[in-house]
């Protein structure tokens, strides 16, 4: 192996290990699932940090280089050396709370399932290594910028074709792509290993996508264990997630930003639910950091993270206030409809318009509103084709079961937040695919499945929480009335 490939491995592993070790030190008590969570979330935070540093270098006029980033990483290692050393000396590095003894068949099934997932991951890795980037959106939107920066040795500017033809001031030295205004986080992450390689290499550029799906799997599994589920339950639900054809295709067809947004939004939403359930400030920090990271990947991320607001209200506001806020929202919608809508200017962001026939939001775009019958296309992609296996059916069942429990007075706050987030995403999908020109994205199968992918990790995690809630409720019902309650924390508010 050449030194350049060793450099690629170093620049990917060093920030990852630093971020993971930093996260691991935040858990002073050994908990099942802490290490997988730290590794999964650590990778995402490391890549987001690398993208932010490289982006800042471009803003201040520096050329693309690994040295400033590595210097910052090594500085962080040096500044935290005392804390890291103290943590390692005071506890075994692989320590973990004793697990509940599993029957032999459960351990065997766990090992076989883990082996299958590892083989599947190896197959996806071979796909990345052996095939070039397809000349679809991945190339025309994100990876073209990466190659332009790598080949030119500078952060060249990108403008839209309209701006280029109009002769904007920077167009003389600028490159042009249709999606010039899209966030550059994915392009910067892909650039990072290419800089270490020293020349354009699509295999090196592709490696972060393999790391991204590993981060999703590790973070998901670790959070399920932290929720209180057993190792077999955690791996079964990870299999449900990792075996989905659409998810795997976004690993194999390297270059798209959807896998990154799905991982960032999914892990953020899972940390949010953990914080709502336990009040753990560490999960609060992970939620905020990864929710903000969504803004680096796609414009849709700015809309998706708004769903956390109603979910937070559903979790933290009393029932009376929730009903009052809902009544006020309905009244505002009716008033806005009767008056012809709202329009105005938001400082920094720009102008907006919300009318019965138009939605025009800064940075998001303009959508004319009218009804389109997209049900046949949605039904085919969610319930007939092999894109999602049986996920569509399972999601409908989970929503029904969740709503039944939400309408009960004893519904836990995390369940109210989870159902609000899930239903909010479905409402947004309805508005997008049934009320705007984006109905063509569903009919022509261009973006329907990609946008659904963004929410799939939190959908599957929600199914797991409902499973654990039902299971723990059944266990409570089997205990004698005078027995000391050992109710799982996952069933508590």
CSV table of C-alpha atoms in Angstrom, one decimal:
chain,number,residue,atom,x,y,z
A,1,UNK,CA,0.0,0.0,0.0
A,2,UNK,CA,1.4,3.4,-1.0
A,3,UNK,CA,2.0,6.2,1.5
A,4,UNK,CA,-0.8,8.2,-0.1
A,5,UNK,CA,-3.4,5.6,0.8
A,6,UNK,CA,-2.0,5.5,4.4
A,7,UNK,CA,-2.5,9.3,4.4
A,8,UNK,CA,-6.1,8.8,3.3
A,9,UNK,CA,-6.7,6.3,6.1
A,10,UNK,CA,-5.0,8.7,8.6
A,11,UNK,CA,-7.1,11.8,7.7
A,12,UNK,CA,-10.3,9.8,7.9
A,13,UNK,CA,-9.5,7.9,11.2
A,14,UNK,CA,-7.8,10.6,13.2
A,15,UNK,CA,-10.7,13.1,13.4
A,16,UNK,CA,-13.1,10.2,13.8
A,17,UNK,CA,-11.3,8.7,16.7
A,18,UNK,CA,-10.7,12.0,18.4
A,19,UNK,CA,-14.5,12.9,18.2
A,20,UNK,CA,-15.5,9.4,19.4
A,21,UNK,CA,-13.1,9.4,22.3
A,22,UNK,CA,-14.3,12.9,23.3
A,23,UNK,CA,-17.9,11.7,23.3
A,24,UNK,CA,-17.0,8.5,25.2
A,25,UNK,CA,-15.5,10.5,28.0
A,26,UNK,CA,-18.9,12.2,28.6
A,27,UNK,CA,-20.4,9.0,29.9
A,28,UNK,CA,-18.7,8.4,33.3
A,29,UNK,CA,-20.8,5.2,33.9
A,30,UNK,CA,-20.4,2.2,31.7
A,31,UNK,CA,-23.6,1.8,29.8
A,32,UNK,CA,-24.5,-0.8,27.1
A,33,UNK,CA,-24.4,1.0,23.8
A,34,UNK,CA,-22.1,3.9,24.7
A,35,UNK,CA,-19.2,2.9,22.5
A,36,UNK,CA,-21.3,2.2,19.4
A,37,UNK,CA,-23.1,5.6,19.9
A,38,UNK,CA,-19.8,7.4,20.4
A,39,UNK,CA,-18.3,5.9,17.2
A,40,UNK,CA,-21.4,6.6,15.2
A,41,UNK,CA,-22.0,10.2,16.4
A,42,UNK,CA,-18.2,10.8,16.5
A,43,UNK,CA,-17.8,10.1,12.8
A,44,UNK,CA,-20.6,12.5,11.8
A,45,UNK,CA,-19.3,15.3,14.1
A,46,UNK,CA,-15.8,14.7,12.8
A,47,UNK,CA,-16.8,15.0,9.1
A,48,UNK,CA,-19.0,18.1,9.9
A,49,UNK,CA,-16.0,19.7,11.6
A,50,UNK,CA,-13.8,18.9,8.7
A,51,UNK,CA,-16.3,20.4,6.3
A,52,UNK,CA,-16.6,23.6,8.4
A,53,UNK,CA,-12.9,24.1,8.5
A,54,UNK,CA,-12.4,23.5,4.8
A,55,UNK,CA,-15.3,25.9,4.1
A,56,UNK,CA,-13.8,28.5,6.3
A,57,UNK,CA,-10.5,28.2,4.5
A,58,UNK,CA,-12.3,28.8,1.2
A,59,UNK,CA,-14.0,31.9,2.6
A,60,UNK,CA,-10.8,33.5,3.8
A,61,UNK,CA,-9.0,32.7,0.5
A,62,UNK,CA,-6.8,29.8,1.5
A,63,UNK,CA,-6.1,26.9,-0.8
A,64,UNK,CA,-7.4,23.4,-0.1
A,65,UNK,CA,-5.0,21.5,2.2
A,66,UNK,CA,-5.0,18.9,4.9
A,67,UNK,CA,-2.4,20.6,7.0
A,68,UNK,CA,-4.6,23.3,8.6
A,69,UNK,CA,-7.3,20.8,9.5
A,70,UNK,CA,-4.8,18.3,10.9
A,71,UNK,CA,-3.2,21.1,12.9
A,72,UNK,CA,-6.5,21.9,14.5
A,73,UNK,CA,-7.2,18.2,15.2
A,74,UNK,CA,-3.8,17.8,16.8
A,75,UNK,CA,-4.3,21.0,18.8
A,76,UNK,CA,-7.5,19.6,20.2
A,77,UNK,CA,-5.8,16.3,21.1
A,78,UNK,CA,-3.1,18.3,22.9
A,79,UNK,CA,-5.5,20.5,24.8
A,80,UNK,CA,-7.6,17.5,25.9
A,81,UNK,CA,-4.7,15.2,26.7
A,82,UNK,CA,-5.0,15.5,30.5
A,83,UNK,CA,-8.8,14.7,30.4
A,84,UNK,CA,-8.3,11.7,28.1
A,85,UNK,CA,-5.4,10.3,30.1
A,86,UNK,CA,-7.3,10.7,33.4
A,87,UNK,CA,-10.4,9.0,31.9
A,88,UNK,CA,-8.4,6.1,30.5
A,89,UNK,CA,-6.5,5.5,33.8
A,90,UNK,CA,-9.7,5.5,35.9
A,91,UNK,CA,-11.6,2.9,33.9
A,92,UNK,CA,-11.0,0.1,31.4
A,93,UNK,CA,-11.4,1.5,27.9
A,94,UNK,CA,-13.9,-1.2,26.9
A,95,UNK,CA,-15.8,-1.3,30.2
A,96,UNK,CA,-19.5,-1.8,30.0
A,97,UNK,CA,-22.3,-2.5,32.5
A,98,UNK,CA,-23.0,-6.2,32.8
A,99,UNK,CA,-25.6,-7.3,30.3
A,100,UNK,CA,-28.7,-9.4,30.9
A,101,UNK,CA,-27.8,-13.0,30.2
A,102,UNK,CA,-29.2,-14.0,26.8
A,103,UNK,CA,-30.3,-17.6,25.9
A,104,UNK,CA,-27.9,-19.5,23.6
A,105,UNK,CA,-30.2,-19.2,20.6
A,106,UNK,CA,-30.4,-15.4,21.0
A,107,UNK,CA,-26.6,-15.1,21.1
A,108,UNK,CA,-26.3,-17.4,18.0
A,109,UNK,CA,-28.9,-15.4,16.1
A,110,UNK,CA,-27.2,-12.2,17.1
A,111,UNK,CA,-23.8,-13.5,15.7
A,112,UNK,CA,-25.4,-14.7,12.5
A,113,UNK,CA,-27.2,-11.5,11.9
A,114,UNK,CA,-24.1,-9.4,12.7
A,115,UNK,CA,-22.1,-11.6,10.2
A,116,UNK,CA,-24.7,-11.0,7.5
A,117,UNK,CA,-24.6,-7.2,8.1
A,118,UNK,CA,-20.8,-7.2,7.9
A,119,UNK,CA,-20.8,-9.2,4.6
A,120,UNK,CA,-23.4,-6.7,3.3
A,121,UNK,CA,-21.2,-3.8,4.3
A,122,UNK,CA,-18.2,-5.5,2.6
A,123,UNK,CA,-20.3,-5.8,-0.6
A,124,UNK,CA,-21.2,-2.1,-0.5
A,125,UNK,CA,-17.5,-1.3,0.0
A,126,UNK,CA,-16.6,-3.3,-3.1
A,127,UNK,CA,-19.2,-1.3,-5.0
A,128,UNK,CA,-17.6,1.9,-4.0
A,129,UNK,CA,-14.1,0.7,-4.9
A,130,UNK,CA,-14.9,-0.8,-8.3
A,131,UNK,CA,-17.4,1.6,-10.0
A,132,UNK,CA,-17.1,5.3,-10.9
A,133,UNK,CA,-19.4,8.0,-9.9
A,134,UNK,CA,-22.5,7.9,-12.0
A,135,UNK,CA,-23.2,11.0,-14.2
A,136,UNK,CA,-26.4,11.8,-12.4
A,137,UNK,CA,-27.3,14.4,-9.8
A,138,UNK,CA,-24.4,13.2,-7.7
A,139,UNK,CA,-21.9,14.3,-10.4
A,140,UNK,CA,-23.7,17.5,-11.6
A,141,UNK,CA,-24.5,18.8,-8.2
A,142,UNK,CA,-22.0,17.8,-5.6
A,143,UNK,CA,-19.0,15.9,-6.9
A,144,UNK,CA,-18.2,18.2,-9.8
A,145,UNK,CA,-17.4,20.9,-7.2
A,146,UNK,CA,-15.1,18.5,-5.4
A,147,UNK,CA,-13.2,17.6,-8.5
A,148,UNK,CA,-12.9,21.3,-9.6
A,149,UNK,CA,-11.4,22.2,-6.2
A,150,UNK,CA,-9.1,19.2,-6.2
A,151,UNK,CA,-7.8,19.7,-9.8
A,152,UNK,CA,-7.5,23.5,-9.6
A,153,UNK,CA,-5.9,23.6,-6.2
A,154,UNK,CA,-8.2,26.4,-5.1
A,155,UNK,CA,-11.8,26.9,-3.9
A,156,UNK,CA,-13.1,28.2,-7.2
A,157,UNK,CA,-16.5,29.9,-7.1
A,158,UNK,CA,-19.6,28.4,-8.6
A,159,UNK,CA,-22.5,30.4,-10.0
A,160,UNK,CA,-25.8,29.3,-11.7
A,161,UNK,CA,-25.9,29.3,-15.5
A,162,UNK,CA,-28.2,32.3,-15.4
A,163,UNK,CA,-25.7,34.3,-13.3
A,164,UNK,CA,-22.9,33.2,-15.6
A,165,UNK,CA,-24.7,34.3,-18.7
A,166,UNK,CA,-25.7,37.6,-17.1
A,167,UNK,CA,-22.0,38.3,-16.4
A,168,UNK,CA,-22.1,38.6,-12.6
A,169,UNK,CA,-18.8,40.1,-11.3
A,170,UNK,CA,-17.3,36.8,-10.2
A,171,UNK,CA,-18.4,34.9,-13.4
A,172,UNK,CA,-15.1,35.5,-15.2
A,173,UNK,CA,-13.2,33.0,-13.0
A,174,UNK,CA,-16.2,31.0,-11.8
A,175,UNK,CA,-17.5,27.6,-12.7
A,176,UNK,CA,-21.2,27.0,-13.4
A,177,UNK,CA,-23.6,24.3,-12.3
A,178,UNK,CA,-27.4,24.3,-12.1
A,179,UNK,CA,-27.4,23.8,-8.3
A,180,UNK,CA,-24.7,26.4,-7.5
A,181,UNK,CA,-26.7,27.6,-4.5
A,182,UNK,CA,-26.9,24.2,-2.8
A,183,UNK,CA,-25.0,23.6,0.5
A,184,UNK,CA,-21.4,22.5,-0.1
A,185,UNK,CA,-21.0,20.2,3.0
A,186,UNK,CA,-21.0,17.0,1.0
A,187,UNK,CA,-18.6,18.3,-1.6
A,188,UNK,CA,-16.2,19.4,1.1
A,189,UNK,CA,-16.4,16.0,2.9
A,190,UNK,CA,-15.6,14.2,-0.4
A,191,UNK,CA,-12.7,16.6,-0.9
A,192,UNK,CA,-11.0,15.7,2.4
A,193,UNK,CA,-9.6,12.2,1.5
A,194,UNK,CA,-8.8,13.4,-2.0
A,195,UNK,CA,-6.5,16.1,-0.6
A,196,UNK,CA,-4.7,13.4,1.4
A,197,UNK,CA,-4.4,11.2,-1.7
A,198,UNK,CA,-2.7,14.1,-3.5
A,199,UNK,CA,-4.6,13.6,-6.8
A,200,UNK,CA,-8.1,13.0,-8.0
A,201,UNK,CA,-9.2,9.5,-7.1
A,202,UNK,CA,-12.8,8.4,-7.0
A,203,UNK,CA,-12.2,5.5,-4.7
A,204,UNK,CA,-10.7,7.8,-2.1
A,205,UNK,CA,-13.5,10.3,-2.7
A,206,UNK,CA,-16.1,7.5,-2.1
A,207,UNK,CA,-14.8,6.3,1.3
A,208,UNK,CA,-16.7,8.8,3.4
A,209,UNK,CA,-20.0,7.3,2.2
A,210,UNK,CA,-19.0,3.9,3.6
A,211,UNK,CA,-18.1,5.7,6.8
A,212,UNK,CA,-21.5,7.5,6.8
A,213,UNK,CA,-23.5,4.3,6.6
A,214,UNK,CA,-21.3,2.7,9.3
A,215,UNK,CA,-21.9,5.8,11.5
A,216,UNK,CA,-25.7,5.4,11.0
A,217,UNK,CA,-25.6,1.8,11.9
A,218,UNK,CA,-23.3,2.2,15.0
A,219,UNK,CA,-25.2,5.3,16.2
A,220,UNK,CA,-28.6,3.6,15.7
A,221,UNK,CA,-27.5,0.4,17.5
A,222,UNK,CA,-25.9,2.2,20.4
A,223,UNK,CA,-28.9,4.4,21.0
A,224,UNK,CA,-31.3,1.4,20.9
A,225,UNK,CA,-29.1,-0.2,23.6
A,226,UNK,CA,-29.1,3.1,25.6
A,227,UNK,CA,-32.9,3.1,25.3
A,228,UNK,CA,-32.9,-0.1,27.3
A,229,UNK,CA,-33.4,-2.7,24.6
A,230,UNK,CA,-31.5,-6.0,24.5
A,231,UNK,CA,-28.7,-6.7,22.0
A,232,UNK,CA,-30.8,-8.9,19.9
A,233,UNK,CA,-33.6,-6.4,19.7
A,234,UNK,CA,-31.1,-3.7,18.7
A,235,UNK,CA,-29.6,-5.8,16.0
A,236,UNK,CA,-32.9,-6.9,14.5
A,237,UNK,CA,-34.1,-3.3,14.2
A,238,UNK,CA,-30.7,-2.3,12.8
A,239,UNK,CA,-31.2,-5.1,10.2
A,240,UNK,CA,-34.7,-3.6,9.3
A,241,UNK,CA,-32.9,-0.3,8.6
A,242,UNK,CA,-29.7,-1.5,7.0
A,243,UNK,CA,-31.4,-4.0,4.6
A,244,UNK,CA,-33.6,-1.4,2.9
A,245,UNK,CA,-32.8,-1.3,-0.8
A,246,UNK,CA,-33.1,2.5,-1.1
A,247,UNK,CA,-30.7,3.0,1.8
A,248,UNK,CA,-28.1,0.6,0.3
A,249,UNK,CA,-28.4,2.1,-3.1
A,250,UNK,CA,-27.4,5.5,-1.7
A,251,UNK,CA,-24.2,3.9,-0.4
A,252,UNK,CA,-23.4,2.1,-3.6
A,253,UNK,CA,-24.3,5.0,-5.9
A,254,UNK,CA,-21.8,7.3,-4.2
A,255,UNK,CA,-22.0,11.0,-4.4
A,256,UNK,CA,-25.6,11.9,-3.4
A,257,UNK,CA,-26.2,14.0,-0.3
A,258,UNK,CA,-29.3,12.1,0.8
A,259,UNK,CA,-27.5,9.5,2.9
A,260,UNK,CA,-25.7,12.3,4.8
A,261,UNK,CA,-28.9,14.2,5.5
A,262,UNK,CA,-30.7,10.9,6.5
A,263,UNK,CA,-27.9,10.1,8.9
A,264,UNK,CA,-27.6,13.6,10.4
A,265,UNK,CA,-31.4,14.1,10.7
A,266,UNK,CA,-32.0,10.5,11.9
A,267,UNK,CA,-29.3,10.6,14.6
A,268,UNK,CA,-30.4,14.1,15.7
A,269,UNK,CA,-34.0,13.0,16.0
A,270,UNK,CA,-33.0,9.9,18.0
A,271,UNK,CA,-30.9,12.0,20.4
A,272,UNK,CA,-33.8,14.4,20.7
A,273,UNK,CA,-36.1,11.6,21.8
A,274,UNK,CA,-33.5,10.3,24.3
A,275,UNK,CA,-33.2,13.8,25.7
A,276,UNK,CA,-37.0,14.2,26.0
A,277,UNK,CA,-37.2,10.8,27.7
A,278,UNK,CA,-34.3,11.2,30.2
A,279,UNK,CA,-33.4,14.8,30.3
A,280,UNK,CA,-29.8,13.8,29.4
A,281,UNK,CA,-27.9,17.0,28.4
A,282,UNK,CA,-25.4,15.0,26.5
A,283,UNK,CA,-28.2,13.9,24.2
A,284,UNK,CA,-29.4,17.5,24.0
A,285,UNK,CA,-26.0,18.5,22.7
A,286,UNK,CA,-25.9,15.8,20.1
A,287,UNK,CA,-29.4,16.7,19.0
A,288,UNK,CA,-28.5,20.4,18.5
A,289,UNK,CA,-25.2,19.8,16.8
A,290,UNK,CA,-26.5,17.2,14.3
A,291,UNK,CA,-29.8,19.1,13.6
A,292,UNK,CA,-27.7,22.2,12.6
A,293,UNK,CA,-25.5,19.9,10.5
A,294,UNK,CA,-28.5,19.2,8.3
A,295,UNK,CA,-28.1,22.7,6.9
A,296,UNK,CA,-24.7,21.7,5.4
A,297,UNK,CA,-26.1,18.9,3.3
A,298,UNK,CA,-29.4,19.9,1.5
A,299,UNK,CA,-31.8,22.7,1.4
A,300,UNK,CA,-34.5,20.4,2.6
A,301,UNK,CA,-32.7,20.1,5.9
A,302,UNK,CA,-33.7,23.7,6.8
A,303,UNK,CA,-37.4,22.6,6.5
A,304,UNK,CA,-37.0,19.2,8.2
A,305,UNK,CA,-35.4,20.6,11.3
A,306,UNK,CA,-38.4,22.9,11.9
A,307,UNK,CA,-40.4,19.7,12.8
A,308,UNK,CA,-38.5,19.6,16.1
A,309,UNK,CA,-40.4,22.7,17.2
A,310,UNK,CA,-43.9,21.2,17.3
A,311,UNK,CA,-42.4,17.9,18.6
A,312,UNK,CA,-40.8,19.9,21.5
A,313,UNK,CA,-44.1,21.6,22.2
A,314,UNK,CA,-45.9,18.3,22.3
A,315,UNK,CA,-43.3,16.9,24.7
A,316,UNK,CA,-42.9,19.8,27.1
A,317,UNK,CA,-46.2,21.7,27.1
A,318,UNK,CA,-49.2,20.6,29.2
A,319,UNK,CA,-52.3,19.2,27.5
A,320,UNK,CA,-54.3,22.4,28.1
A,321,UNK,CA,-51.6,24.6,26.5
A,322,UNK,CA,-51.2,22.1,23.6
A,323,UNK,CA,-54.9,22.3,22.8
A,324,UNK,CA,-54.8,26.1,23.1
A,325,UNK,CA,-51.8,26.4,20.8
A,326,UNK,CA,-53.5,24.1,18.3
A,327,UNK,CA,-56.7,26.2,18.4
A,328,UNK,CA,-54.6,29.4,17.8
A,329,UNK,CA,-52.8,27.8,14.9
A,330,UNK,CA,-56.1,26.7,13.3
A,331,UNK,CA,-57.5,30.2,13.8
A,332,UNK,CA,-54.4,31.8,12.2
A,333,UNK,CA,-54.6,29.5,9.2
A,334,UNK,CA,-58.3,30.3,8.7
A,335,UNK,CA,-57.6,34.0,9.1
A,336,UNK,CA,-54.7,33.9,6.7
A,337,UNK,CA,-56.8,32.0,4.2
A,338,UNK,CA,-59.7,34.5,4.5
A,339,UNK,CA,-57.4,37.5,4.2
A,340,UNK,CA,-55.5,36.2,1.2
A,341,UNK,CA,-52.3,35.1,3.0
A,342,UNK,CA,-49.2,36.7,4.6
A,343,UNK,CA,-46.1,38.3,3.2
A,344,UNK,CA,-43.2,40.2,4.5
A,345,UNK,CA,-39.5,40.5,5.0
A,346,UNK,CA,-37.3,38.7,7.5
A,347,UNK,CA,-34.0,40.4,8.3
A,348,UNK,CA,-31.0,38.6,6.7
A,349,UNK,CA,-33.2,35.8,5.3
A,350,UNK,CA,-35.3,37.9,2.8
A,351,UNK,CA,-38.9,38.1,1.7
A,352,UNK,CA,-41.6,35.4,2.1
A,353,UNK,CA,-45.2,34.8,0.9
A,354,UNK,CA,-47.7,32.4,2.3
A,355,UNK,CA,-51.0,32.5,0.4
A,356,UNK,CA,-53.7,29.9,-0.5
A,357,UNK,CA,-52.1,29.6,-3.9
A,358,UNK,CA,-48.4,30.2,-3.2
A,359,UNK,CA,-45.6,29.4,-0.8
A,360,UNK,CA,-42.4,31.4,-1.4
A,361,UNK,CA,-39.7,31.0,1.3
A,362,UNK,CA,-36.2,32.4,1.3
A,363,UNK,CA,-33.5,29.8,0.5
A,364,UNK,CA,-36.2,27.1,0.1
A,365,UNK,CA,-38.0,28.2,-3.1
A,366,UNK,CA,-41.3,29.1,-4.7
A,367,UNK,CA,-44.2,26.6,-4.9
A,368,UNK,CA,-47.5,27.3,-6.6
A,369,UNK,CA,-50.3,25.5,-4.7
A,370,UNK,CA,-53.0,23.3,-6.4
A,371,UNK,CA,-54.1,19.7,-5.8
A,372,UNK,CA,-52.6,16.8,-7.8
A,373,UNK,CA,-53.6,13.2,-7.5
A,374,UNK,CA,-50.3,11.6,-6.6
A,375,UNK,CA,-51.8,8.6,-4.8
A,376,UNK,CA,-51.1,6.1,-7.6
A,377,UNK,CA,-47.4,7.0,-7.6
A,378,UNK,CA,-47.1,7.1,-3.8
A,379,UNK,CA,-48.9,3.7,-3.5
A,380,UNK,CA,-46.6,2.1,-6.0
A,381,UNK,CA,-43.4,3.3,-4.5
A,382,UNK,CA,-44.3,2.7,-0.8
A,383,UNK,CA,-46.4,-0.4,-1.0
A,384,UNK,CA,-45.8,-2.3,-4.3
A,385,UNK,CA,-42.2,-1.8,-5.4
A,386,UNK,CA,-39.2,-3.3,-3.6
A,387,UNK,CA,-37.8,0.1,-2.6
A,388,UNK,CA,-38.7,-0.2,1.1
A,389,UNK,CA,-39.5,-3.9,1.6
A,390,UNK,CA,-42.5,-3.9,4.1
A,391,UNK,CA,-41.6,-0.6,5.7
A,392,UNK,CA,-44.7,1.2,4.4
A,393,UNK,CA,-47.0,-1.3,6.0
A,394,UNK,CA,-45.1,-1.4,9.3
A,395,UNK,CA,-45.1,2.4,9.4
A,396,UNK,CA,-48.9,2.6,9.1
A,397,UNK,CA,-49.3,0.0,11.8
A,398,UNK,CA,-46.8,1.8,14.1
A,399,UNK,CA,-48.6,5.2,13.6
A,400,UNK,CA,-51.9,3.6,14.4
A,401,UNK,CA,-50.5,1.9,17.6
A,402,UNK,CA,-48.8,5.1,18.6
A,403,UNK,CA,-51.9,7.3,18.2
A,404,UNK,CA,-53.9,4.9,20.3
A,405,UNK,CA,-51.4,5.4,23.2
A,406,UNK,CA,-51.0,9.1,22.6
A,407,UNK,CA,-54.7,9.7,23.2
A,408,UNK,CA,-54.4,8.0,26.6
A,409,UNK,CA,-53.7,10.3,29.5
A,410,UNK,CA,-50.6,8.4,30.6
A,411,UNK,CA,-48.8,8.6,27.2
A,412,UNK,CA,-45.1,9.4,27.8
A,413,UNK,CA,-43.8,12.7,26.6
A,414,UNK,CA,-41.3,11.1,24.2
A,415,UNK,CA,-44.1,9.3,22.5
A,416,UNK,CA,-46.0,12.5,22.0
A,417,UNK,CA,-42.8,14.1,20.5
A,418,UNK,CA,-42.2,11.1,18.3
A,419,UNK,CA,-45.7,10.9,16.9
A,420,UNK,CA,-45.7,14.7,16.3
A,421,UNK,CA,-42.4,14.5,14.4
A,422,UNK,CA,-43.6,11.5,12.3
A,423,UNK,CA,-47.0,13.0,11.5
A,424,UNK,CA,-45.4,16.4,10.8
A,425,UNK,CA,-43.1,14.8,8.2
A,426,UNK,CA,-46.0,13.1,6.5
A,427,UNK,CA,-48.0,16.4,6.4
A,428,UNK,CA,-45.0,18.0,4.7
A,429,UNK,CA,-44.8,15.2,2.2
A,430,UNK,CA,-48.5,15.6,1.4
A,431,UNK,CA,-48.1,19.4,0.9
A,432,UNK,CA,-45.0,18.8,-1.3
A,433,UNK,CA,-46.2,15.9,-3.5
A,434,UNK,CA,-49.9,16.6,-3.6
A,435,UNK,CA,-50.1,20.4,-3.6
A,436,UNK,CA,-47.1,21.7,-5.5
A,437,UNK,CA,-45.3,21.1,-8.8
A,438,UNK,CA,-43.1,18.6,-7.0
A,439,UNK,CA,-45.9,16.1,-7.8
A,440,UNK,CA,-43.8,15.3,-10.8
A,441,UNK,CA,-41.0,14.1,-8.5
A,442,UNK,CA,-43.4,11.4,-7.3
A,443,UNK,CA,-44.9,10.6,-10.8
A,444,UNK,CA,-41.5,10.4,-12.4
A,445,UNK,CA,-39.8,8.8,-9.4
A,446,UNK,CA,-37.0,11.4,-9.3
A,447,UNK,CA,-37.1,12.5,-5.6
A,448,UNK,CA,-40.0,10.8,-3.8
A,449,UNK,CA,-38.0,8.0,-2.4
A,450,UNK,CA,-34.9,10.1,-1.7
A,451,UNK,CA,-36.9,12.6,0.4
A,452,UNK,CA,-38.6,9.7,2.3
A,453,UNK,CA,-35.1,8.3,3.0
A,454,UNK,CA,-34.3,11.3,5.1
A,455,UNK,CA,-36.8,10.2,7.8
A,456,UNK,CA,-36.4,6.4,7.5
A,457,UNK,CA,-33.9,6.1,10.4
A,458,UNK,CA,-36.2,7.8,12.9
A,459,UNK,CA,-39.2,5.9,11.6
A,460,UNK,CA,-37.5,2.6,12.3
A,461,UNK,CA,-36.3,3.9,15.7
A,462,UNK,CA,-39.9,4.8,16.5
A,463,UNK,CA,-41.0,1.3,15.7
A,464,UNK,CA,-38.4,0.0,18.1
A,465,UNK,CA,-39.6,2.3,20.9
A,466,UNK,CA,-43.2,1.2,20.4
A,467,UNK,CA,-42.1,-2.4,20.6
A,468,UNK,CA,-40.2,-1.8,23.8
A,469,UNK,CA,-43.2,0.2,25.2
A,470,UNK,CA,-45.6,-2.7,24.5
A,471,UNK,CA,-43.1,-5.3,25.8
A,472,UNK,CA,-42.4,-3.4,29.0
A,473,UNK,CA,-46.2,-2.9,29.6
A,474,UNK,CA,-46.8,-6.6,29.2
A,475,UNK,CA,-44.0,-7.3,31.7
A,476,UNK,CA,-45.6,-4.9,34.2
A,477,UNK,CA,-48.9,-6.6,33.8
A,478,UNK,CA,-47.4,-10.0,34.6
A,479,UNK,CA,-45.8,-8.8,37.9
A,480,UNK,CA,-47.7,-9.5,41.1
A,481,UNK,CA,-49.5,-6.4,42.5
A,482,UNK,CA,-47.3,-6.3,45.6
A,483,UNK,CA,-44.0,-6.7,43.7
A,484,UNK,CA,-41.5,-3.9,43.5
A,485,UNK,CA,-41.8,-2.2,40.1
A,486,UNK,CA,-38.9,-2.8,37.8
A,487,UNK,CA,-40.4,-1.0,34.9
A,488,UNK,CA,-38.1,-0.2,32.0
A,489,UNK,CA,-37.1,3.5,31.7
A,490,UNK,CA,-38.2,3.3,28.1
A,491,UNK,CA,-41.8,3.1,29.3
A,492,UNK,CA,-41.5,6.1,31.6
A,493,UNK,CA,-42.3,9.7,30.9
